[in-house]
Amino acid sequence: MLTFYNELHGQHRGRFEMFRGAMVPCFETPERADMVVAELGRRNLGRIVTPHGVPLTSLERIHTPRYLHFLRHAWHDWLALDPDNAGKDALPSVWPVRTLRSDIEPDNFTAKLGLYSMDNGTPLTAGTWTAAKTGADCAVNAAHALRLGERATFALTRPPGHHAGSDFFGGYCFLNNAALAAQHLLDDGARKVAILDIDYHHGNGTQSIFYTRDDVLFASVHADPRSEYPFYLGHADETGSGAGLGYNVNLPLPAGTSAASWFAALETACLRIAMYAPDALVVSLGVDTFAGDPLSHFCLQSGDYLRVGERLAHLNLPTAFILEGGYAVKEIGINVVNVLEGFETAE
């Protein structure tokens, strides 16, 4: 397993987020990635390397130039409002919902922040762009290594990415790493790519990016959005549109779903991927399906993640794993590396 590690991920360290009506310390912390890289080193599961930087044009294959310009300059613009903002994270407070216009970018920074966001639980910090961009580098490098002959790669990075759309951030995500990896594989010669999202929360950003396309199959096993974030996307009747009709597979499950039921849904997703016969697989690897996760309500135990890796290995596809969620910090390293080890040792 070749791992591309974002050594700059710690530059994104949010102070607080809005959670259920209260300001609380951020659940998405640098310690998450620190625990994973430590566990990788302990098990000696392959090389850990630094990614090569990729040009902004690579990001523009997924994200709009207007949005990327905002992210690159957001902290400077935040400080321009008030130098004292250096000690505060930027959180949005207004959004252009329903009949309000989003085609015109406001001059007001607070309005811009709302234009490009989907929630007020995703703080933008001084190091957000650096951490997110280097994470995107990891994802694109992980995809490229597959085309160079690697059987499997891992983009070890944070902040995560699967909630980020082409022109908005949210759910702790700023750049959609899984989408960038899939697009690079296509640009590098793959005919078809599958993305499997096994995070507890639906990858709404990834779905929206590929919803009208047939060159990427998106399959997701996640919590029912009627009760869990992102709430407004992820239902089973969302199957794609236009050329993409039939290439979006959502498998929402209720809170409290057992490991047996979760694995049955995973099997459905894997069979659909096998029928699609892609040239490569990108896995949005969230381990907030863990029974001890503070934000989630599924019942997987650490040992179950070995089985996850084994099942994915049996798809027999070049596979890029991209780190997404998982907020039980003490166990995240074990759970993530169990998936990778299960994949590597599958018979």
Coordinates of C-alpha atoms in Angstrom, one line a residue:
M1 CA 0.0 0.0 0.0
L2 CA 1.5 3.3 -1.1
T3 CA 0.4 6.1 1.1
F4 CA 0.5 9.8 0.1
Y5 CA 0.5 11.8 3.4
N6 CA -0.5 15.4 3.8
E7 CA 2.2 16.7 6.2
L8 CA 0.5 20.1 6.2
H9 CA -3.0 18.9 7.3
G10 CA -2.4 20.4 10.8
Q11 CA -2.5 23.9 9.4
H12 CA -6.3 23.5 9.3
R13 CA -7.3 23.4 12.9
G14 CA -10.8 24.8 13.6
R15 CA -11.5 26.2 17.0
F16 CA -15.2 25.8 17.2
E17 CA -18.2 24.6 15.2
M18 CA -21.9 25.1 15.6
F19 CA -23.5 21.8 16.6
R20 CA -27.1 21.4 17.6
G21 CA -27.5 25.0 18.5
A22 CA -24.3 25.3 20.5
M23 CA -20.7 26.3 19.8
V24 CA -18.5 23.3 20.6
P25 CA -14.9 22.3 20.0
C26 CA -14.5 20.9 16.5
F27 CA -14.9 17.2 16.1
E28 CA -12.7 17.2 12.9
T29 CA -9.2 17.6 14.4
P30 CA -5.5 17.1 13.3
E31 CA -5.2 14.3 15.7
R32 CA -7.4 12.2 13.4
A33 CA -4.7 12.0 10.7
D34 CA -1.9 11.8 13.3
M35 CA -3.4 8.6 14.7
V36 CA -3.7 7.0 11.3
V37 CA -0.1 7.8 10.3
A38 CA 1.1 6.5 13.6
E39 CA -0.8 3.2 13.1
L40 CA 0.5 2.8 9.6
G41 CA 4.0 3.2 10.8
R42 CA 3.4 0.7 13.6
R43 CA 2.2 -2.0 11.2
N44 CA 4.7 -1.1 8.5
L45 CA 2.0 -1.4 5.8
G46 CA 4.1 0.1 3.0
R47 CA 5.8 3.3 2.0
I48 CA 4.5 6.7 3.2
V49 CA 5.5 9.5 0.8
T50 CA 4.9 13.2 0.2
P51 CA 2.7 14.1 -2.8
H52 CA 3.9 16.2 -5.7
G53 CA 2.0 19.5 -6.1
V54 CA -0.7 19.5 -8.8
P55 CA -1.7 22.6 -10.8
L56 CA -4.9 24.6 -10.1
T57 CA -6.1 23.5 -13.6
S58 CA -6.4 19.9 -12.1
L59 CA -8.7 21.3 -9.4
E60 CA -10.7 23.1 -12.0
R61 CA -11.7 19.8 -13.6
I62 CA -14.0 19.4 -10.5
H63 CA -14.3 22.8 -8.9
T64 CA -15.3 26.1 -10.4
P65 CA -12.6 28.8 -10.9
R66 CA -14.8 31.3 -8.9
Y67 CA -15.0 29.0 -5.9
L68 CA -11.3 28.2 -6.0
H69 CA -10.5 31.9 -6.1
F70 CA -12.7 32.4 -3.1
L71 CA -11.0 29.6 -1.1
R72 CA -7.5 30.8 -2.0
H73 CA -8.2 34.4 -0.8
A74 CA -10.8 33.9 1.9
W75 CA -8.4 34.2 4.9
H76 CA -6.9 37.4 3.5
D77 CA -10.4 38.8 2.9
W78 CA -11.4 37.8 6.5
L79 CA -8.5 39.7 8.0
A80 CA -9.2 42.7 5.8
L81 CA -12.5 43.1 7.6
D82 CA -10.8 43.4 11.0
P83 CA -7.2 42.5 12.0
D84 CA -8.6 41.0 15.2
N85 CA -10.2 38.3 13.1
A86 CA -6.7 36.6 13.1
G87 CA -7.8 35.1 16.4
K88 CA -11.2 33.8 15.1
D89 CA -12.3 31.3 12.6
A90 CA -14.7 32.4 9.8
L91 CA -18.1 30.8 9.9
P92 CA -21.1 31.8 7.6
S93 CA -24.3 33.2 8.9
V94 CA -26.4 33.8 5.7
W95 CA -27.2 31.6 2.7
P96 CA -28.8 32.2 -0.7
V97 CA -31.6 29.6 -0.4
R98 CA -34.6 28.9 -2.7
T99 CA -35.5 32.1 -4.6
L100 CA -32.4 34.1 -3.7
R101 CA -29.8 34.5 -6.4
S102 CA -26.5 32.8 -6.4
D103 CA -25.2 33.7 -9.8
I104 CA -23.9 37.1 -8.7
E105 CA -20.9 37.1 -6.3
P106 CA -21.5 39.7 -3.6
D107 CA -18.7 42.1 -2.6
N108 CA -19.4 41.6 1.1
F109 CA -17.2 38.9 2.6
T110 CA -19.9 37.6 4.9
A111 CA -22.2 37.2 2.0
K112 CA -19.5 35.4 0.0
L113 CA -18.9 33.0 2.8
G114 CA -22.5 32.1 2.8
L115 CA -22.6 31.8 -1.0
Y116 CA -19.9 29.2 -1.0
S117 CA -21.0 27.1 2.1
M118 CA -23.8 24.7 3.1
D119 CA -23.5 24.9 6.9
N120 CA -22.1 26.8 9.8
G121 CA -20.2 23.8 11.3
T122 CA -17.2 24.0 8.9
P123 CA -14.8 26.7 10.1
L124 CA -12.5 28.3 7.6
T125 CA -9.1 29.0 9.2
A126 CA -5.7 30.6 8.3
G127 CA -4.4 27.2 7.1
T128 CA -7.5 25.8 5.4
W129 CA -6.4 26.4 1.8
T130 CA -2.9 25.0 2.4
A131 CA -4.3 21.9 4.1
A132 CA -7.1 21.3 1.6
K133 CA -4.9 21.9 -1.5
T134 CA -2.2 19.5 -0.2
G135 CA -4.9 17.0 0.4
A136 CA -6.1 17.4 -3.2
D137 CA -2.5 16.8 -4.2
C138 CA -2.5 13.5 -2.2
A139 CA -5.7 12.4 -3.9
V140 CA -4.5 13.1 -7.5
N141 CA -1.1 11.5 -6.8
A142 CA -2.9 8.4 -5.4
A143 CA -4.9 8.2 -8.5
H144 CA -1.9 8.7 -10.8
A145 CA 0.0 6.0 -9.0
L146 CA -2.7 3.5 -9.9
R147 CA -2.2 4.4 -13.6
L148 CA 1.5 3.8 -13.1
G149 CA 0.9 0.2 -11.9
E150 CA 0.2 0.4 -8.1
R151 CA -2.5 -2.1 -7.0
A152 CA -3.7 0.2 -4.2
T153 CA -2.9 3.6 -2.8
F154 CA -4.1 5.7 0.2
A155 CA -4.5 9.4 0.4
L156 CA -4.0 10.2 4.1
T157 CA -5.2 13.7 4.5
R158 CA -7.6 16.0 6.2
P159 CA -9.9 18.0 6.0
P160 CA -12.1 15.4 4.3
G161 CA -13.7 16.0 1.0
H162 CA -16.9 14.2 0.0
H163 CA -19.4 16.8 1.2
A164 CA -17.7 19.6 -1.0
G165 CA -19.5 20.3 -4.2
S166 CA -18.2 22.0 -7.3
D167 CA -18.7 25.4 -5.8
F168 CA -19.3 25.0 -2.0
F169 CA -17.8 23.7 1.2
G170 CA -19.5 22.1 4.2
G171 CA -19.5 19.0 6.4
Y172 CA -15.8 19.8 7.3
C173 CA -15.0 19.5 3.5
F174 CA -13.5 22.1 1.1
L175 CA -12.1 20.2 -1.9
N176 CA -13.6 16.9 -3.1
N177 CA -10.6 14.6 -3.0
A178 CA -12.5 11.5 -4.2
A179 CA -14.0 13.4 -7.1
L180 CA -10.6 14.8 -8.0
A181 CA -9.0 11.3 -7.9
A182 CA -11.8 9.9 -10.1
Q183 CA -11.5 12.7 -12.6
H184 CA -7.7 12.3 -12.8
L185 CA -8.1 8.6 -13.6
L186 CA -10.4 9.4 -16.4
D187 CA -8.1 12.2 -17.7
D188 CA -5.3 9.7 -17.5
G189 CA -6.9 7.2 -19.8
A190 CA -9.5 5.2 -17.7
R191 CA -12.8 4.7 -19.5
K192 CA -15.0 4.2 -16.4
V193 CA -14.3 4.8 -12.7
A194 CA -16.4 3.7 -9.7
I195 CA -16.6 5.6 -6.4
L196 CA -17.7 3.7 -3.3
D197 CA -18.5 5.9 -0.4
I198 CA -18.7 4.1 3.0
D199 CA -18.7 7.0 5.3
Y200 CA -21.6 7.2 7.7
H201 CA -22.7 10.4 6.1
H202 CA -23.8 10.6 2.4
G203 CA -21.2 12.1 0.0
N204 CA -23.6 14.7 -1.3
G205 CA -20.8 16.7 -3.0
T206 CA -19.5 13.6 -4.9
Q207 CA -23.0 12.7 -6.0
S208 CA -23.8 16.1 -7.3
I209 CA -20.6 16.4 -9.3
F210 CA -21.2 13.2 -11.2
Y211 CA -25.0 13.0 -11.2
T212 CA -25.4 13.5 -14.9
R213 CA -22.5 11.4 -16.1
D214 CA -22.1 7.8 -17.1
D215 CA -18.3 7.6 -16.9
V216 CA -18.4 7.5 -13.0
L217 CA -20.6 5.2 -11.0
F218 CA -21.2 6.6 -7.5
A219 CA -22.4 4.1 -4.9
S220 CA -22.9 5.0 -1.3
V221 CA -23.8 3.2 1.9
H222 CA -24.8 5.7 4.5
A223 CA -27.2 6.8 7.2
D224 CA -30.7 7.8 6.2
P225 CA -30.6 11.6 5.3
R226 CA -34.1 12.0 6.8
S227 CA -32.4 12.0 10.2
E228 CA -28.7 12.4 9.5
Y229 CA -26.4 15.0 7.8
P230 CA -26.4 16.1 5.0
F231 CA -30.2 15.8 5.3
Y232 CA -31.1 17.1 1.8
L233 CA -29.5 14.4 -0.4
G234 CA -28.8 10.7 -0.3
H235 CA -32.2 9.1 -0.8
A236 CA -32.6 5.8 -2.6
D237 CA -34.7 7.4 -5.4
E238 CA -31.7 9.5 -6.5
T239 CA -30.4 7.4 -9.4
G240 CA -28.9 10.0 -11.7
S241 CA -30.2 12.0 -14.6
G242 CA -29.6 12.4 -18.3
A243 CA -26.6 10.4 -19.3
G244 CA -26.1 9.5 -15.7
L245 CA -29.4 7.8 -15.1
G246 CA -28.8 4.5 -13.4
Y247 CA -25.2 5.4 -12.4
N248 CA -26.0 6.8 -8.9
V249 CA -26.7 4.1 -6.2
N250 CA -27.8 5.3 -2.7
L251 CA -28.2 2.7 0.0
P252 CA -29.5 4.6 3.1
L253 CA -29.8 2.8 6.4
P254 CA -31.5 3.7 9.6
A255 CA -29.8 4.6 12.8
G256 CA -28.8 1.6 14.8
T257 CA -28.2 -0.6 11.8
S258 CA -26.3 -3.8 12.7
A259 CA -23.0 -4.9 11.2
A260 CA -24.8 -7.7 9.4
S261 CA -27.3 -5.3 7.7
W262 CA -24.5 -2.9 6.9
F263 CA -22.4 -5.6 5.2
A264 CA -25.5 -6.7 3.2
A265 CA -25.8 -3.2 1.9
L266 CA -22.0 -3.1 1.1
E267 CA -22.5 -6.4 -0.8
T268 CA -25.2 -4.7 -2.9
A269 CA -22.9 -1.8 -3.7
C270 CA -20.0 -4.2 -4.6
L271 CA -22.2 -6.2 -6.9
R272 CA -23.4 -3.1 -8.7
I273 CA -19.7 -2.0 -9.1
A274 CA -18.8 -5.4 -10.5
M275 CA -21.6 -5.1 -13.0
Y276 CA -20.4 -1.7 -14.1
A277 CA -16.9 -3.1 -14.7
P278 CA -14.9 0.0 -14.1
D279 CA -11.2 0.4 -14.8
A280 CA -10.5 1.6 -11.2
L281 CA -12.1 2.2 -7.9
V282 CA -12.0 5.2 -5.6
V283 CA -13.1 4.5 -2.0
S284 CA -14.3 7.4 0.2
L285 CA -13.1 5.8 3.4
G286 CA -15.0 7.0 6.4
V287 CA -14.9 5.0 9.6
D288 CA -17.6 6.9 11.4
T289 CA -19.6 3.7 11.0
F290 CA -17.8 2.6 14.1
A291 CA -20.0 1.9 17.1
G292 CA -18.0 4.3 19.3
D293 CA -18.1 7.3 17.0
P294 CA -19.5 10.4 18.7
L295 CA -21.4 11.6 15.7
S296 CA -22.9 8.4 14.3
H297 CA -25.2 5.6 15.0
F298 CA -24.1 2.4 13.3
C299 CA -22.6 -0.7 15.0
L300 CA -19.4 -1.7 13.3
Q301 CA -16.5 -2.9 15.6
S302 CA -12.8 -2.5 14.8
G303 CA -12.5 -6.1 13.6
D304 CA -15.2 -5.5 11.0
Y305 CA -13.0 -3.2 9.1
L306 CA -10.7 -6.0 8.2
R307 CA -13.7 -7.6 6.5
V308 CA -14.4 -4.4 4.6
G309 CA -10.9 -4.4 3.2
E310 CA -11.1 -8.0 2.2
R311 CA -14.4 -7.6 0.4
L312 CA -13.1 -4.6 -1.6
A313 CA -10.0 -6.5 -2.5
H314 CA -12.2 -9.2 -4.1
L315 CA -13.4 -6.6 -6.6
N316 CA -9.9 -7.0 -8.1
L317 CA -9.6 -3.4 -9.2
P318 CA -6.8 -0.8 -8.9
T319 CA -8.1 1.0 -5.8
A320 CA -7.4 4.5 -4.3
F321 CA -8.5 4.9 -0.7
I322 CA -9.3 8.5 0.3
L323 CA -9.7 9.3 4.1
E324 CA -13.0 10.9 4.9
G325 CA -14.8 10.9 8.3
G326 CA -14.3 9.1 11.6
Y327 CA -14.4 11.0 14.9
A328 CA -13.6 8.4 17.5
V329 CA -10.0 9.7 17.6
K330 CA -8.6 7.0 19.8
E331 CA -9.7 4.2 17.5
I332 CA -9.5 5.9 14.1
G333 CA -6.0 4.7 13.3
I334 CA -6.9 1.0 14.1
N335 CA -10.1 1.2 12.1
V336 CA -8.6 2.8 9.0
V337 CA -5.5 0.7 8.9
N338 CA -7.7 -2.5 9.4
V339 CA -9.4 -1.7 6.1
L340 CA -6.1 -1.3 4.4
E341 CA -4.6 -4.4 5.9
G342 CA -7.7 -6.4 5.1
F343 CA -7.3 -5.3 1.5
E344 CA -3.6 -6.1 1.3
T345 CA -3.9 -9.5 2.9
A346 CA -7.1 -10.8 1.3
E347 CA -6.7 -14.2 -0.4

